[in-house]
Amino acid sequence: MLEFSVKSGAPEKQRSSCLIVGVYEARKLSEAAETIDKSSGGYLSAITRRGDMEGELGDTLLIHGVPNIQAERVLLVGLGKEREFDLPALLKATTAAVKALHYRGTTECVSHLTELDIRGVELEQILRQSALAIDAAIYRFDQLKSSPDPAPRRPLRKVTFITPSRRGLLEAENAVREAMAISSGIALTKNLANLPPNLCTPSLLADHARKLTETHPHLAVEVLDQSRMETLGMHALLAVAKGSTEAPKLIVMEHLGGEADTPPIVLVGKGVTFDSGGISLKPGLDMDQMKYDMAGAAAVIGLISIVAELKLPINVVGIVPTVENMPSGNALKPGDIIKSMSGQTIEVLNTDAEGRLILCDALTYAKRFKPELVIDMATLTGACVIALGRVPSGLFSNTRSLAQELIRAGETSGDRVWELPLWDEYQAQLKSNFADMANIGGREGGALTAAAFLARFTKDYKWAHLDIAGTAWVTGDNKGATGRPVALLSEFLIKRARG
Ligand code: BES
Ligand code: MN
Ligand code: ZN
């Protein structure tokens, strides 16, 4: 986590070990670069003229010995075509700049990229998303390597963002303060999600939730164990846990920052710490990735840490049902009929559709908080990844205005969602001959029938469901957790807190 601050002022006057300024294609200096070029007698334009920096997006060039400036060196960063310059381009350039400096012994820098104007994007988002992109660029999860990949000898620690004018500096400072809280929440989410499943068990998640109260004593954290859940009748959740030697937990975290009698926003996160599929065992390929089946839980824990850190003046409750889904002689079987906490019975036709089984009891439990609204986040279906790929999270909601608010928060934060239908017609696919419903609805519309299943348990409140199966982590060479949808929901909650 870096330290970020804001400032306004002329580039040639910045005392820093490195000044970051942009160059558009082809060789067009940004305003800050232009200013430095003038005061240095054409030092920068001489370099671009030689062809060392064309301005291609993400290209970087470190320059020493620039005369008449206070900074020790200047990092030129390509911004791409000026007409096409937008927020994603800014973030790409920022990421490239930081990666270039991180390994060069620069512990501190001043960036003029944040003073570039982007139509339709507020300074607050430019600052916040720049900070998040920088932290994401240098994030690593190497705590379990005996000799971590060569770490920078003197890593980047502090970044100062230059703002276009002195006006709004207070808001800019606030934006950066919020960004740092969001960023550390995202890092917590990623760290939990990246942990291997032998370490990241339901009990460990509970310990991490409890640990939040050390830094944030105003949080109330309660962990319900198996016997409490039995008393409550959470037999759907408990059924999933039966095959595992790991004890199931229901983690409840309360941040009461608003008036005592205002109904809370309840966040629910799927916490399957490993999803083998159970008796309906998954194929072996990529099964390791099912350690990420608790990414929703990690996001809720991260979000609670953010609202607590920012002391948002709203009431927020986090609920994390957490289990391990394993095959064994004691495991849940296809054909089993279980009774959920709501009283509705479920015929389990596939033990790999376990997420909805733990979520339905958590969503029923949510009722006791008389919520203003409930948002659940879950790596729920492979079908959602087929439908939407890995760009947006799937959004379902029983309340139009809530869906719209989330779509907008997604566009603002860049952590986007795409709405899918929550229509009654899909309920027919969940028909069971022997129970109130089956836990699967066949191959067609798998993400939609999963949402339709949850909808049977959320009739009493405003509710949105985020299927984050395609967005919570990335595969391939950079395999790792993304921290989504923490940025989206931070934006949503901060907006709500402002009223
Ligand atoms: N955790 C998985 C969903 C998943 C699969 C997320 C792959 C990300 C990548 C979930 O528990 C699951 O297994 N869902 C099944 C449902 C099916 C049995 C109806 C699925 O998507 O195949
Ligand atoms: Mn599963
Ligand atoms: Zn699962």
Short mmCIF file of C-alpha atoms and ligand atoms in Angstrom, two decimals:
data_model
loop_
_atom_site.label_atom_id
_atom_site.label_comp_id
_atom_site.label_asym_id
_atom_site.label_seq_id
_atom_site.Cartn_x
_atom_site.Cartn_y
_atom_site.Cartn_z
CA MET A 1 0.00 0.00 0.00
CA LEU A 2 1.47 3.27 -1.06
CA GLU A 3 1.00 6.64 0.52
CA PHE A 4 -0.81 9.06 -1.76
CA SER A 5 -1.19 12.80 -1.48
CA VAL A 6 -2.33 15.69 -3.66
CA LYS A 7 -0.88 19.05 -4.52
CA SER A 8 -1.16 21.66 -7.23
CA GLY A 9 1.70 23.55 -8.77
CA ALA A 10 4.09 24.03 -11.65
CA PRO A 11 6.15 21.04 -12.81
CA GLU A 12 9.52 22.80 -12.84
CA LYS A 13 9.06 23.69 -9.16
CA GLN A 14 8.36 20.18 -7.86
CA ARG A 15 11.07 18.86 -5.57
CA SER A 16 11.04 15.13 -6.13
CA SER A 17 13.28 12.29 -7.14
CA CYS A 18 11.08 11.80 -10.20
CA LEU A 19 8.51 13.79 -12.08
CA ILE A 20 6.02 11.91 -14.28
CA VAL A 21 4.75 13.76 -17.35
CA GLY A 22 2.86 12.59 -20.42
CA VAL A 23 3.54 12.68 -24.15
CA TYR A 24 0.77 12.16 -26.71
CA GLU A 25 1.19 10.50 -30.05
CA ALA A 26 3.03 11.54 -32.16
CA ARG A 27 5.59 13.30 -29.97
CA LYS A 28 3.11 15.90 -28.72
CA LEU A 29 4.09 17.11 -25.27
CA SER A 30 1.39 17.44 -22.62
CA GLU A 31 1.06 20.79 -20.88
CA ALA A 32 3.37 19.81 -18.01
CA ALA A 33 5.95 18.38 -20.41
CA GLU A 34 5.70 21.53 -22.51
CA THR A 35 6.36 23.70 -19.46
CA ILE A 36 9.44 21.71 -18.55
CA ASP A 37 10.59 21.80 -22.13
CA LYS A 38 10.42 25.58 -22.10
CA SER A 39 12.21 26.07 -18.81
CA SER A 40 14.91 23.57 -19.80
CA GLY A 41 15.59 25.17 -23.14
CA GLY A 42 14.05 22.43 -25.27
CA TYR A 43 15.58 19.46 -23.43
CA LEU A 44 12.52 17.24 -23.84
CA SER A 45 11.68 18.13 -27.42
CA ALA A 46 15.27 17.39 -28.40
CA ILE A 47 14.79 13.89 -27.04
CA THR A 48 11.42 13.27 -28.66
CA ARG A 49 12.74 14.61 -31.96
CA ARG A 50 15.46 11.96 -31.90
CA GLY A 51 12.68 9.36 -31.76
CA ASP A 52 13.17 8.00 -28.24
CA MET A 53 9.57 8.68 -27.27
CA GLU A 54 6.78 8.66 -29.83
CA GLY A 55 4.00 8.83 -27.25
CA GLU A 56 2.69 5.32 -27.75
CA LEU A 57 0.35 4.45 -24.88
CA GLY A 58 2.26 2.92 -21.98
CA ASP A 59 5.76 3.58 -23.38
CA THR A 60 8.16 5.05 -20.81
CA LEU A 61 11.50 6.87 -20.93
CA LEU A 62 13.50 7.98 -17.92
CA ILE A 63 15.51 11.17 -18.40
CA HIS A 64 18.34 12.55 -16.27
CA GLY A 65 19.96 15.92 -16.18
CA VAL A 66 17.02 18.08 -17.20
CA PRO A 67 18.22 21.65 -16.56
CA ASN A 68 16.34 24.28 -14.53
CA ILE A 69 13.94 22.00 -12.71
CA GLN A 70 13.79 20.99 -9.06
CA ALA A 71 13.18 17.28 -9.69
CA GLU A 72 16.11 14.89 -10.02
CA ARG A 73 14.74 13.20 -13.14
CA VAL A 74 11.74 13.07 -15.43
CA LEU A 75 9.81 10.02 -16.56
CA LEU A 76 8.13 10.55 -19.90
CA VAL A 77 5.05 8.37 -20.38
CA GLY A 78 3.25 7.73 -23.65
CA LEU A 79 -0.43 8.65 -23.54
CA GLY A 80 -1.48 7.44 -27.00
CA LYS A 81 -3.58 9.57 -29.33
CA GLU A 82 -4.82 12.74 -27.66
CA ARG A 83 -8.27 12.41 -29.19
CA GLU A 84 -8.65 8.89 -27.83
CA PHE A 85 -7.33 9.68 -24.37
CA ASP A 86 -9.77 8.40 -21.74
CA LEU A 87 -9.75 6.99 -18.22
CA PRO A 88 -8.62 3.47 -19.21
CA ALA A 89 -5.75 5.05 -21.18
CA LEU A 90 -4.76 7.20 -18.19
CA LEU A 91 -4.74 4.14 -15.95
CA LYS A 92 -2.67 2.18 -18.45
CA ALA A 93 -0.11 5.00 -18.67
CA THR A 94 -0.07 5.36 -14.88
CA THR A 95 0.48 1.64 -14.39
CA ALA A 96 3.34 1.63 -16.88
CA ALA A 97 4.97 4.62 -15.20
CA VAL A 98 4.82 3.07 -11.76
CA LYS A 99 6.16 -0.27 -12.94
CA ALA A 100 9.07 1.55 -14.58
CA LEU A 101 9.93 3.38 -11.35
CA HIS A 102 9.31 0.62 -8.88
CA TYR A 103 12.50 -1.19 -9.85
CA ARG A 104 14.69 1.86 -10.17
CA GLY A 105 15.24 2.88 -6.59
CA THR A 106 12.73 5.70 -6.72
CA THR A 107 10.91 5.68 -3.40
CA GLU A 108 8.84 8.75 -4.14
CA CYS A 109 7.50 10.53 -7.23
CA VAL A 110 5.23 13.35 -8.36
CA SER A 111 2.75 12.64 -11.15
CA HIS A 112 1.32 15.26 -13.48
CA LEU A 113 -0.83 12.66 -15.24
CA THR A 114 -3.70 13.39 -12.83
CA GLU A 115 -4.01 16.96 -14.07
CA LEU A 116 -4.92 15.81 -17.57
CA ASP A 117 -8.50 16.60 -18.42
CA ILE A 118 -10.78 13.71 -19.35
CA ARG A 119 -14.22 14.64 -20.57
CA GLY A 120 -17.06 13.31 -18.41
CA VAL A 121 -14.76 12.06 -15.64
CA GLU A 122 -14.55 13.87 -12.32
CA LEU A 123 -11.22 14.58 -10.64
CA GLU A 124 -12.32 12.44 -7.71
CA GLN A 125 -12.47 9.36 -9.95
CA ILE A 126 -9.20 10.24 -11.70
CA LEU A 127 -7.45 10.35 -8.34
CA ARG A 128 -9.19 7.36 -6.82
CA GLN A 129 -8.75 5.09 -9.79
CA SER A 130 -5.14 6.18 -10.32
CA ALA A 131 -4.34 5.24 -6.74
CA LEU A 132 -6.11 1.87 -7.03
CA ALA A 133 -4.36 1.14 -10.35
CA ILE A 134 -0.95 1.93 -8.83
CA ASP A 135 -1.48 -0.35 -5.86
CA ALA A 136 -2.81 -3.07 -8.15
CA ALA A 137 0.26 -2.73 -10.39
CA ILE A 138 2.69 -3.47 -7.59
CA TYR A 139 0.54 -5.98 -5.69
CA ARG A 140 2.13 -9.36 -5.16
CA PHE A 141 1.17 -12.45 -3.26
CA ASP A 142 4.48 -14.07 -2.43
CA GLN A 143 4.18 -14.60 1.30
CA LEU A 144 4.35 -18.36 0.77
CA LYS A 145 7.46 -18.42 -1.42
CA SER A 146 10.62 -19.31 0.48
CA SER A 147 12.56 -16.90 -1.68
CA PRO A 148 10.18 -14.37 -3.17
CA ASP A 149 10.81 -13.10 -6.71
CA PRO A 150 13.43 -10.37 -6.57
CA ALA A 151 11.75 -7.57 -4.68
CA PRO A 152 12.74 -4.02 -5.50
CA ARG A 153 15.61 -2.97 -3.29
CA ARG A 154 14.06 0.42 -2.62
CA PRO A 155 10.40 0.18 -3.60
CA LEU A 156 8.14 3.08 -4.44
CA ARG A 157 6.46 4.30 -1.25
CA LYS A 158 4.85 7.63 -1.94
CA VAL A 159 3.10 9.21 -4.91
CA THR A 160 2.00 12.83 -5.08
CA PHE A 161 -0.77 13.58 -7.56
CA ILE A 162 -0.82 17.01 -9.13
CA THR A 163 -4.32 18.47 -9.52
CA PRO A 164 -5.25 21.00 -12.22
CA SER A 165 -5.93 23.85 -9.80
CA ARG A 166 -5.87 24.81 -6.14
CA ARG A 167 -9.65 24.91 -6.14
CA GLY A 168 -11.08 21.62 -5.04
CA LEU A 169 -7.91 20.62 -3.25
CA LEU A 170 -9.90 19.71 -0.16
CA GLU A 171 -12.13 17.37 -2.15
CA ALA A 172 -9.06 15.96 -3.85
CA GLU A 173 -7.49 15.24 -0.48
CA ASN A 174 -10.66 13.49 0.58
CA ALA A 175 -10.74 11.44 -2.63
CA VAL A 176 -7.20 10.24 -1.97
CA ARG A 177 -7.96 9.44 1.66
CA GLU A 178 -10.93 7.34 0.52
CA ALA A 179 -8.79 5.73 -2.16
CA MET A 180 -6.25 4.55 0.40
CA ALA A 181 -8.98 2.95 2.54
CA ILE A 182 -10.55 1.29 -0.51
CA SER A 183 -7.16 0.11 -1.66
CA SER A 184 -6.29 -1.54 1.62
CA GLY A 185 -9.73 -3.21 1.64
CA ILE A 186 -9.07 -4.52 -1.86
CA ALA A 187 -5.65 -5.81 -0.79
CA LEU A 188 -7.26 -7.61 2.17
CA THR A 189 -9.82 -9.16 -0.19
CA LYS A 190 -7.10 -10.28 -2.62
CA ASN A 191 -4.89 -11.65 0.13
CA LEU A 192 -7.69 -13.75 1.58
CA ALA A 193 -8.82 -14.97 -1.83
CA ASN A 194 -5.28 -15.86 -2.95
CA LEU A 195 -4.57 -17.96 0.14
CA PRO A 196 -4.45 -21.69 -0.58
CA PRO A 197 -7.45 -23.72 0.54
CA ASN A 198 -5.50 -25.70 3.12
CA LEU A 199 -4.87 -22.43 4.98
CA CYS A 200 -7.99 -20.47 4.07
CA THR A 201 -10.66 -22.46 5.88
CA PRO A 202 -14.00 -21.26 7.27
CA SER A 203 -12.32 -20.91 10.68
CA LEU A 204 -9.54 -18.77 9.25
CA LEU A 205 -12.05 -16.45 7.59
CA ALA A 206 -13.81 -16.16 10.95
CA ASP A 207 -10.50 -15.32 12.64
CA HIS A 208 -9.80 -12.60 10.06
CA ALA A 209 -13.26 -11.12 10.57
CA ARG A 210 -12.74 -11.10 14.32
CA LYS A 211 -9.33 -9.49 13.86
CA LEU A 212 -11.00 -6.50 12.22
CA THR A 213 -12.31 -5.48 15.63
CA GLU A 214 -8.71 -4.95 16.86
CA THR A 215 -8.21 -2.04 14.44
CA HIS A 216 -11.88 -1.04 14.46
CA PRO A 217 -13.26 -1.54 17.98
CA HIS A 218 -16.65 -0.14 16.99
CA LEU A 219 -17.29 -3.19 14.78
CA ALA A 220 -19.36 -6.01 16.23
CA VAL A 221 -18.33 -9.42 14.91
CA GLU A 222 -20.14 -12.58 15.79
CA VAL A 223 -19.39 -16.09 14.53
CA LEU A 224 -22.16 -18.67 14.60
CA ASP A 225 -20.95 -22.26 14.87
CA GLN A 226 -22.58 -25.49 13.77
CA SER A 227 -24.78 -25.96 16.83
CA ARG A 228 -26.11 -22.38 16.66
CA MET A 229 -26.90 -22.93 12.99
CA GLU A 230 -28.66 -26.20 13.79
CA THR A 231 -30.84 -24.39 16.32
CA LEU A 232 -31.66 -21.79 13.68
CA GLY A 233 -32.57 -24.52 11.18
CA MET A 234 -29.88 -23.72 8.61
CA HIS A 235 -29.94 -27.22 7.19
CA ALA A 236 -29.18 -26.17 3.61
CA LEU A 237 -25.91 -24.55 4.66
CA LEU A 238 -25.05 -27.38 7.04
CA ALA A 239 -25.77 -30.00 4.39
CA VAL A 240 -22.97 -28.64 2.21
CA ALA A 241 -20.50 -28.76 5.10
CA LYS A 242 -21.26 -32.39 5.98
CA GLY A 243 -18.63 -33.92 3.73
CA SER A 244 -15.80 -31.82 5.10
CA THR A 245 -13.75 -32.09 8.26
CA GLU A 246 -13.68 -28.28 8.39
CA ALA A 247 -16.30 -26.76 10.69
CA PRO A 248 -18.82 -24.45 8.97
CA LYS A 249 -19.23 -20.87 10.18
CA LEU A 250 -21.66 -18.02 9.71
CA ILE A 251 -19.78 -14.77 10.19
CA VAL A 252 -21.76 -11.64 11.02
CA MET A 253 -20.05 -8.23 11.02
CA GLU A 254 -21.87 -5.03 11.98
CA HIS A 255 -20.78 -1.47 11.32
CA LEU A 256 -23.35 0.84 12.86
CA GLY A 257 -22.23 4.27 11.69
CA GLY A 258 -25.70 5.68 11.03
CA GLU A 259 -28.70 6.46 13.21
CA ALA A 260 -29.57 3.54 15.43
CA ASP A 261 -32.99 3.06 13.86
CA THR A 262 -32.03 3.30 10.17
CA PRO A 263 -32.32 -0.05 8.44
CA PRO A 264 -28.91 -1.40 7.41
CA ILE A 265 -27.49 -2.33 4.04
CA VAL A 266 -26.72 -6.02 4.27
CA LEU A 267 -23.88 -7.55 2.25
CA VAL A 268 -23.74 -11.33 1.86
CA GLY A 269 -20.71 -13.17 0.43
CA LYS A 270 -20.38 -16.78 -0.67
CA GLY A 271 -17.60 -18.38 1.34
CA VAL A 272 -16.92 -21.84 -0.07
CA THR A 273 -13.25 -22.12 0.85
CA PHE A 274 -12.82 -24.99 -1.58
CA ASP A 275 -15.41 -26.28 -4.03
CA SER A 276 -14.51 -29.79 -5.14
CA GLY A 277 -18.10 -30.24 -6.30
CA GLY A 278 -18.72 -32.75 -3.50
CA ILE A 279 -20.10 -36.13 -4.58
CA SER A 280 -20.90 -34.49 -7.94
CA LEU A 281 -17.12 -34.14 -8.18
CA LYS A 282 -15.70 -31.58 -10.57
CA PRO A 283 -13.23 -32.59 -13.30
CA GLY A 284 -9.58 -32.20 -12.33
CA LEU A 285 -8.57 -29.51 -14.81
CA ASP A 286 -8.19 -26.14 -13.07
CA MET A 287 -9.81 -27.45 -9.92
CA ASP A 288 -7.24 -25.48 -7.91
CA GLN A 289 -9.10 -22.34 -8.96
CA MET A 290 -11.99 -23.41 -6.77
CA LYS A 291 -10.01 -22.00 -3.85
CA TYR A 292 -11.47 -18.71 -5.15
CA ASP A 293 -14.99 -19.88 -4.39
CA MET A 294 -14.80 -17.73 -1.26
CA ALA A 295 -14.07 -14.54 -3.21
CA GLY A 296 -17.51 -13.16 -2.33
CA ALA A 297 -16.78 -13.71 1.35
CA ALA A 298 -13.38 -12.03 0.99
CA ALA A 299 -15.08 -9.07 -0.71
CA VAL A 300 -17.57 -8.66 2.13
CA ILE A 301 -14.78 -8.75 4.72
CA GLY A 302 -12.80 -6.21 2.65
CA LEU A 303 -15.85 -3.96 2.33
CA ILE A 304 -16.56 -4.03 6.05
CA SER A 305 -12.93 -3.02 6.67
CA ILE A 306 -13.42 -0.08 4.30
CA VAL A 307 -16.68 1.22 5.79
CA ALA A 308 -15.13 0.84 9.25
CA GLU A 309 -11.92 2.65 8.26
CA LEU A 310 -13.86 5.50 6.64
CA LYS A 311 -16.39 5.48 9.48
CA LEU A 312 -19.15 5.90 6.89
CA PRO A 313 -22.30 7.34 8.51
CA ILE A 314 -24.45 4.39 7.45
CA ASN A 315 -25.36 1.04 8.92
CA VAL A 316 -23.82 -1.92 7.13
CA VAL A 317 -24.02 -5.59 8.05
CA GLY A 318 -21.80 -8.23 6.46
CA ILE A 319 -22.91 -11.86 6.48
CA VAL A 320 -20.56 -14.62 5.37
CA PRO A 321 -21.77 -18.20 5.18
CA THR A 322 -18.62 -20.27 4.90
CA VAL A 323 -18.03 -24.00 4.35
CA GLU A 324 -15.83 -26.41 2.45
CA ASN A 325 -17.54 -28.56 -0.22
CA MET A 326 -15.99 -32.04 -0.18
CA PRO A 327 -16.92 -35.62 -1.06
CA SER A 328 -16.84 -38.20 1.72
CA GLY A 329 -18.90 -40.94 3.33
CA ASN A 330 -20.72 -38.25 5.26
CA ALA A 331 -21.25 -35.95 2.31
CA LEU A 332 -24.48 -34.60 0.89
CA LYS A 333 -25.71 -36.82 -1.97
CA PRO A 334 -27.65 -36.23 -5.17
CA GLY A 335 -31.25 -37.07 -4.33
CA ASP A 336 -31.05 -35.83 -0.74
CA ILE A 337 -33.88 -33.54 0.31
CA ILE A 338 -33.03 -30.85 2.85
CA LYS A 339 -35.06 -28.23 4.66
CA SER A 340 -33.78 -24.67 4.47
CA MET A 341 -34.05 -22.15 7.28
CA SER A 342 -36.98 -20.56 5.39
CA GLY A 343 -38.92 -23.82 5.70
CA GLN A 344 -38.78 -24.50 1.95
CA THR A 345 -37.48 -27.94 1.04
CA ILE A 346 -34.81 -28.52 -1.62
CA GLU A 347 -34.05 -31.64 -3.62
CA VAL A 348 -30.30 -31.71 -4.24
CA LEU A 349 -29.81 -32.98 -7.77
CA ASN A 350 -26.19 -31.85 -7.98
CA THR A 351 -23.95 -31.29 -4.97
CA ASP A 352 -21.84 -28.93 -7.06
CA ALA A 353 -24.66 -26.37 -6.98
CA GLU A 354 -23.70 -25.71 -3.36
CA GLY A 355 -23.34 -21.93 -3.39
CA ARG A 356 -27.08 -21.35 -3.55
CA LEU A 357 -27.57 -23.79 -0.67
CA ILE A 358 -25.40 -21.82 1.72
CA LEU A 359 -26.60 -18.47 0.39
CA CYS A 360 -30.30 -19.26 0.79
CA ASP A 361 -29.92 -19.72 4.54
CA ALA A 362 -27.73 -16.60 4.86
CA LEU A 363 -30.33 -14.62 2.89
CA THR A 364 -33.07 -15.86 5.21
CA TYR A 365 -30.92 -14.93 8.20
CA ALA A 366 -30.53 -11.41 6.71
CA LYS A 367 -34.25 -10.77 7.38
CA ARG A 368 -33.65 -10.35 11.08
CA PHE A 369 -31.78 -7.10 10.40
CA LYS A 370 -34.88 -5.60 8.72
CA PRO A 371 -32.60 -4.47 5.90
CA GLU A 372 -32.93 -1.40 3.72
CA LEU A 373 -31.58 -3.65 0.98
CA VAL A 374 -29.47 -6.79 0.57
CA ILE A 375 -26.67 -7.36 -1.94
CA ASP A 376 -25.08 -10.78 -2.27
CA MET A 377 -21.87 -11.50 -4.16
CA ALA A 378 -20.97 -15.00 -5.20
CA THR A 379 -18.78 -16.98 -7.58
CA LEU A 380 -22.03 -18.76 -8.30
CA THR A 381 -22.04 -20.20 -11.81
CA GLY A 382 -19.70 -21.19 -14.60
CA ALA A 383 -22.65 -20.34 -16.86
CA CYS A 384 -22.27 -16.66 -15.98
CA VAL A 385 -18.71 -16.77 -17.34
CA ILE A 386 -20.02 -18.34 -20.54
CA ALA A 387 -22.72 -15.67 -20.86
CA LEU A 388 -20.69 -12.54 -20.06
CA GLY A 389 -17.05 -13.54 -20.21
CA ARG A 390 -14.75 -11.92 -17.69
CA VAL A 391 -15.55 -8.25 -18.21
CA PRO A 392 -18.66 -7.43 -16.18
CA SER A 393 -20.08 -9.21 -13.15
CA GLY A 394 -23.63 -10.51 -13.66
CA LEU A 395 -26.29 -8.41 -11.94
CA PHE A 396 -29.77 -9.54 -10.95
CA SER A 397 -32.23 -7.54 -8.91
CA ASN A 398 -35.84 -7.56 -7.81
CA THR A 399 -35.76 -3.74 -7.60
CA ARG A 400 -35.34 -1.56 -10.68
CA SER A 401 -33.85 1.46 -8.92
CA LEU A 402 -31.30 -0.67 -7.06
CA ALA A 403 -30.17 -2.30 -10.31
CA GLN A 404 -29.77 1.12 -11.89
CA GLU A 405 -27.82 2.45 -8.92
CA LEU A 406 -25.43 -0.51 -9.14
CA ILE A 407 -25.02 -0.17 -12.91
CA ARG A 408 -24.12 3.50 -12.44
CA ALA A 409 -21.69 2.76 -9.60
CA GLY A 410 -20.09 0.20 -11.89
CA GLU A 411 -19.61 2.70 -14.68
CA THR A 412 -18.23 5.34 -12.34
CA SER A 413 -15.80 2.99 -10.62
CA GLY A 414 -14.84 1.00 -13.71
CA ASP A 415 -15.85 -2.20 -11.85
CA ARG A 416 -18.76 -2.88 -14.17
CA VAL A 417 -21.85 -5.07 -14.03
CA TRP A 418 -24.30 -6.20 -16.69
CA GLU A 419 -27.90 -6.93 -15.84
CA LEU A 420 -29.42 -10.32 -16.58
CA PRO A 421 -33.10 -11.17 -16.22
CA LEU A 422 -34.68 -12.32 -13.00
CA TRP A 423 -37.90 -13.46 -14.60
CA ASP A 424 -40.53 -15.79 -13.22
CA GLU A 425 -40.41 -17.93 -16.36
CA TYR A 426 -37.09 -19.37 -15.19
CA GLN A 427 -38.67 -20.72 -12.00
CA ALA A 428 -40.21 -23.59 -13.97
CA GLN A 429 -36.76 -25.09 -14.50
CA LEU A 430 -36.39 -25.57 -10.74
CA LYS A 431 -39.41 -27.83 -10.42
CA SER A 432 -38.88 -30.95 -8.31
CA ASN A 433 -41.21 -33.93 -8.12
CA PHE A 434 -40.33 -34.53 -4.50
CA ALA A 435 -39.51 -31.20 -2.82
CA ASP A 436 -40.46 -27.53 -3.08
CA MET A 437 -37.65 -27.02 -5.59
CA ALA A 438 -34.59 -28.63 -7.11
CA ASN A 439 -31.18 -27.04 -6.65
CA ILE A 440 -30.39 -27.01 -10.38
CA GLY A 441 -32.35 -25.96 -13.45
CA GLY A 442 -30.59 -27.76 -16.28
CA ARG A 443 -27.96 -26.50 -18.71
CA GLU A 444 -29.92 -23.65 -20.22
CA GLY A 445 -29.56 -20.25 -18.59
CA GLY A 446 -27.53 -21.62 -15.69
CA ALA A 447 -26.72 -18.20 -14.19
CA LEU A 448 -30.38 -17.20 -14.47
CA THR A 449 -31.84 -20.27 -12.81
CA ALA A 450 -29.29 -19.91 -9.99
CA ALA A 451 -30.52 -16.35 -9.44
CA ALA A 452 -34.13 -17.55 -9.72
CA PHE A 453 -33.38 -20.04 -6.95
CA LEU A 454 -32.06 -17.29 -4.66
CA ALA A 455 -35.07 -15.10 -5.49
CA ARG A 456 -37.29 -17.57 -3.64
CA PHE A 457 -35.54 -16.56 -0.43
CA THR A 458 -35.40 -12.78 -0.91
CA LYS A 459 -39.04 -11.83 -1.39
CA ASP A 460 -39.23 -9.71 1.76
CA TYR A 461 -36.65 -7.06 0.87
CA LYS A 462 -34.97 -5.15 -1.93
CA TRP A 463 -32.24 -7.40 -3.22
CA ALA A 464 -29.47 -7.57 -5.78
CA HIS A 465 -27.29 -10.53 -6.65
CA LEU A 466 -23.83 -10.22 -8.21
CA ASP A 467 -22.48 -13.32 -9.94
CA ILE A 468 -18.73 -12.71 -9.82
CA ALA A 469 -17.64 -16.10 -11.20
CA GLY A 470 -15.95 -14.43 -14.18
CA THR A 471 -14.57 -11.35 -12.46
CA ALA A 472 -13.25 -12.31 -9.01
CA TRP A 473 -9.97 -13.66 -10.32
CA VAL A 474 -7.96 -13.85 -13.51
CA THR A 475 -6.47 -17.01 -14.99
CA GLY A 476 -3.32 -17.54 -17.01
CA ASP A 477 0.16 -16.14 -16.35
CA ASN A 478 -1.14 -13.50 -13.98
CA LYS A 479 -3.44 -15.88 -12.12
CA GLY A 480 -4.70 -14.12 -9.03
CA ALA A 481 -7.58 -12.45 -7.27
CA THR A 482 -8.86 -9.12 -8.64
CA GLY A 483 -10.58 -7.80 -5.53
CA ARG A 484 -13.78 -7.27 -7.51
CA PRO A 485 -16.52 -6.22 -6.72
CA VAL A 486 -15.02 -4.22 -3.83
CA ALA A 487 -14.41 -1.08 -5.92
CA LEU A 488 -17.98 -1.19 -7.25
CA LEU A 489 -19.58 -1.57 -3.85
CA SER A 490 -17.27 0.96 -2.18
CA GLU A 491 -18.50 3.48 -4.73
CA PHE A 492 -22.10 2.40 -4.05
CA LEU A 493 -21.71 2.69 -0.27
CA ILE A 494 -19.83 6.00 -0.31
CA LYS A 495 -22.55 7.49 -2.55
CA ARG A 496 -25.19 6.19 -0.14
CA ALA A 497 -23.30 7.66 2.82
CA ARG A 498 -23.31 11.08 1.13
CA GLY A 499 -27.08 10.71 0.86
N1 BES B 1 -18.25 -22.35 -7.73
C1 BES B 1 -18.94 -22.90 -8.84
C2 BES B 1 -19.12 -21.91 -9.98
C3 BES B 1 -17.88 -21.58 -10.78
C4 BES B 1 -17.38 -22.48 -11.70
C5 BES B 1 -17.30 -20.36 -10.64
C6 BES B 1 -16.27 -22.13 -12.44
C7 BES B 1 -16.20 -20.01 -11.40
C8 BES B 1 -15.68 -20.89 -12.29
C9 BES B 1 -20.33 -23.36 -8.42
O1 BES B 1 -20.44 -23.84 -7.14
C10 BES B 1 -20.69 -24.45 -9.34
O2 BES B 1 -20.06 -25.46 -9.30
N2 BES B 1 -21.72 -24.23 -10.14
C11 BES B 1 -22.13 -25.19 -11.09
C12 BES B 1 -23.62 -25.22 -11.07
C13 BES B 1 -24.21 -26.40 -11.81
C14 BES B 1 -23.90 -27.68 -11.09
C15 BES B 1 -25.71 -26.18 -11.92
C16 BES B 1 -21.60 -24.75 -12.45
O3 BES B 1 -21.53 -23.57 -12.73
O4 BES B 1 -21.22 -25.64 -13.23
MN MN B 2 -19.95 -25.88 -7.03
ZN ZN B 3 -19.11 -23.17 -5.80
#
